Amino acid sequence: MLTKSVLTLVETTQILDVARAEAEKNKWAVAIAVVDDGGHLLALLRLDGCAPIGAYIATEKARTAALGRRESKQYEDMINGGRTAFLSVPLAGTLEGGVPVVVDGQVIGAVGVSGVKADQDAQVAKAGAAVLNS
């Protein structure tokens, strides 16, 4: 039988804290979502000034990264590169800003961020994921 690491409240809080610090350092009003490896929401934080839709988008970016086992930007690049048929896939977060959390080569969850420019969202998500990524 295989065993795997899972995100607990401790790790989820660490991810949120680091991502929040990165966003606040840059004065970015964002929403930050952390999901488990099945895309189920573990935590959501919407900073003051972030539009309410940011919470939805951040969650979907995280879900996409967790279920796809890759950064959500890869799906955006695929679609922008002409593979428009991929738009029919039942993922709502195919935009940059979702980053998987990887431990011992296994995706155990993901972080999604929304609220600023796509590369800035990704910067915040990557900061949070880096707490555990190995």
Short mmCIF file of C-alpha atoms in Angstrom, two decimals:
data_model
loop_
_atom_site.label_atom_id
_atom_site.label_comp_id
_atom_site.label_asym_id
_atom_site.label_seq_id
_atom_site.Cartn_x
_atom_site.Cartn_y
_atom_site.Cartn_z
CA MET A 1 0.00 0.00 0.00
CA LEU A 2 1.26 3.47 -0.85
CA THR A 3 1.45 6.31 1.63
CA LYS A 4 1.41 10.02 0.93
CA SER A 5 1.74 13.32 2.68
CA VAL A 6 -1.38 15.42 3.18
CA LEU A 7 -1.98 19.05 4.02
CA THR A 8 -3.04 19.63 7.61
CA LEU A 9 -4.22 22.84 9.24
CA VAL A 10 -0.61 23.59 10.21
CA GLU A 11 0.73 23.47 6.64
CA THR A 12 -2.34 25.18 5.21
CA THR A 13 -1.88 28.07 7.65
CA GLN A 14 1.83 28.29 6.81
CA ILE A 15 1.02 28.52 3.09
CA LEU A 16 -1.60 31.23 3.69
CA ASP A 17 0.73 33.21 5.98
CA VAL A 18 3.61 33.25 3.49
CA ALA A 19 1.37 34.03 0.51
CA ARG A 20 -0.35 36.80 2.46
CA ALA A 21 3.01 38.28 3.46
CA GLU A 22 4.10 38.31 -0.21
CA ALA A 23 0.88 40.03 -1.25
CA GLU A 24 1.00 42.60 1.54
CA LYS A 25 4.69 43.33 0.91
CA ASN A 26 3.71 44.34 -2.62
CA LYS A 27 0.43 46.03 -1.56
CA TRP A 28 -1.63 43.60 -3.67
CA ALA A 29 -5.26 43.04 -2.70
CA VAL A 30 -5.75 39.37 -3.59
CA ALA A 31 -7.67 36.27 -2.63
CA ILE A 32 -5.65 33.20 -1.70
CA ALA A 33 -7.07 29.68 -1.80
CA VAL A 34 -5.49 26.43 -0.64
CA VAL A 35 -6.94 23.10 -1.75
CA ASP A 36 -6.06 19.46 -1.16
CA ASP A 37 -4.92 17.07 -3.90
CA GLY A 38 -8.54 16.47 -4.94
CA GLY A 39 -9.21 20.18 -5.38
CA HIS A 40 -11.28 20.51 -2.20
CA LEU A 41 -11.03 23.88 -0.48
CA LEU A 42 -9.08 23.83 2.78
CA ALA A 43 -8.70 27.58 3.33
CA LEU A 44 -9.58 30.87 1.68
CA LEU A 45 -8.42 34.37 2.52
CA ARG A 46 -9.64 37.49 0.71
CA LEU A 47 -7.56 40.52 1.61
CA ASP A 48 -9.20 43.91 2.09
CA GLY A 49 -9.83 45.60 -1.23
CA CYS A 50 -9.97 42.42 -3.30
CA ALA A 51 -13.09 42.11 -5.45
CA PRO A 52 -15.44 39.33 -4.29
CA ILE A 53 -14.98 37.41 -7.57
CA GLY A 54 -11.31 37.00 -6.65
CA ALA A 55 -12.28 34.38 -4.07
CA TYR A 56 -14.05 32.30 -6.70
CA ILE A 57 -11.26 32.65 -9.28
CA ALA A 58 -8.49 31.87 -6.75
CA THR A 59 -10.30 28.71 -5.69
CA GLU A 60 -10.75 27.56 -9.29
CA LYS A 61 -7.10 28.25 -10.14
CA ALA A 62 -6.02 26.18 -7.13
CA ARG A 63 -8.45 23.39 -8.07
CA THR A 64 -7.11 23.35 -11.64
CA ALA A 65 -3.50 23.13 -10.44
CA ALA A 66 -4.30 20.33 -7.99
CA LEU A 67 -6.36 18.20 -10.35
CA GLY A 68 -4.05 18.78 -13.32
CA ARG A 69 -0.91 18.30 -11.24
CA ARG A 70 0.67 21.36 -12.92
CA GLU A 71 0.56 25.14 -12.86
CA SER A 72 -2.69 26.53 -14.24
CA LYS A 73 -0.64 28.76 -16.55
CA GLN A 74 0.21 25.69 -18.63
CA TYR A 75 -3.47 25.37 -19.56
CA GLU A 76 -3.70 29.07 -20.38
CA ASP A 77 -0.62 28.78 -22.61
CA MET A 78 -2.09 25.72 -24.33
CA ILE A 79 -5.34 27.56 -25.12
CA ASN A 80 -3.56 30.74 -26.20
CA GLY A 81 -1.31 28.60 -28.39
CA GLY A 82 -4.30 27.54 -30.45
CA ARG A 83 -5.60 24.45 -28.71
CA THR A 84 -9.02 26.03 -28.24
CA ALA A 85 -10.73 22.64 -27.92
CA PHE A 86 -9.31 22.61 -24.39
CA LEU A 87 -11.89 25.26 -23.49
CA SER A 88 -14.44 22.44 -23.29
CA VAL A 89 -12.61 20.78 -20.38
CA PRO A 90 -14.59 21.17 -17.13
CA LEU A 91 -11.99 23.36 -15.41
CA ALA A 92 -12.86 26.97 -14.61
CA GLY A 93 -9.40 28.12 -13.51
CA THR A 94 -7.30 27.83 -16.64
CA LEU A 95 -5.56 31.14 -15.94
CA GLU A 96 -2.12 31.84 -14.49
CA GLY A 97 -2.03 31.91 -10.70
CA GLY A 98 -2.59 28.29 -9.64
CA VAL A 99 0.46 26.41 -8.36
CA PRO A 100 0.67 22.83 -7.10
CA VAL A 101 2.15 22.01 -3.70
CA VAL A 102 4.62 19.17 -4.20
CA VAL A 103 6.18 17.05 -1.45
CA ASP A 104 8.50 14.15 -2.27
CA GLY A 105 7.48 14.36 -5.93
CA GLN A 106 3.76 14.06 -5.16
CA VAL A 107 1.15 16.80 -5.57
CA ILE A 108 -0.59 17.10 -2.19
CA GLY A 109 -2.57 20.26 -2.92
CA ALA A 110 -2.35 23.63 -4.58
CA VAL A 111 -2.47 27.37 -4.03
CA GLY A 112 -4.52 29.72 -6.18
CA VAL A 113 -4.36 33.51 -6.17
CA SER A 114 -6.46 36.13 -7.91
CA GLY A 115 -6.76 39.89 -7.74
CA VAL A 116 -3.83 41.46 -9.56
CA LYS A 117 -1.95 40.83 -12.83
CA ALA A 118 -1.54 37.18 -13.75
CA ASP A 119 2.21 37.06 -13.12
CA GLN A 120 1.69 38.80 -9.76
CA ASP A 121 -0.99 36.27 -8.80
CA ALA A 122 1.49 33.52 -9.68
CA GLN A 123 4.24 35.20 -7.65
CA VAL A 124 2.06 35.13 -4.53
CA ALA A 125 0.95 31.53 -5.17
CA LYS A 126 4.51 30.36 -5.74
CA ALA A 127 5.64 32.03 -2.50
CA GLY A 128 2.98 30.12 -0.59
CA ALA A 129 3.66 26.81 -2.31
CA ALA A 130 7.41 27.19 -1.71
CA VAL A 131 6.82 26.63 2.02
CA LEU A 132 6.43 22.92 1.27
CA ASN A 133 7.52 22.32 -2.34
CA SER A 134 10.42 19.92 -2.48
#
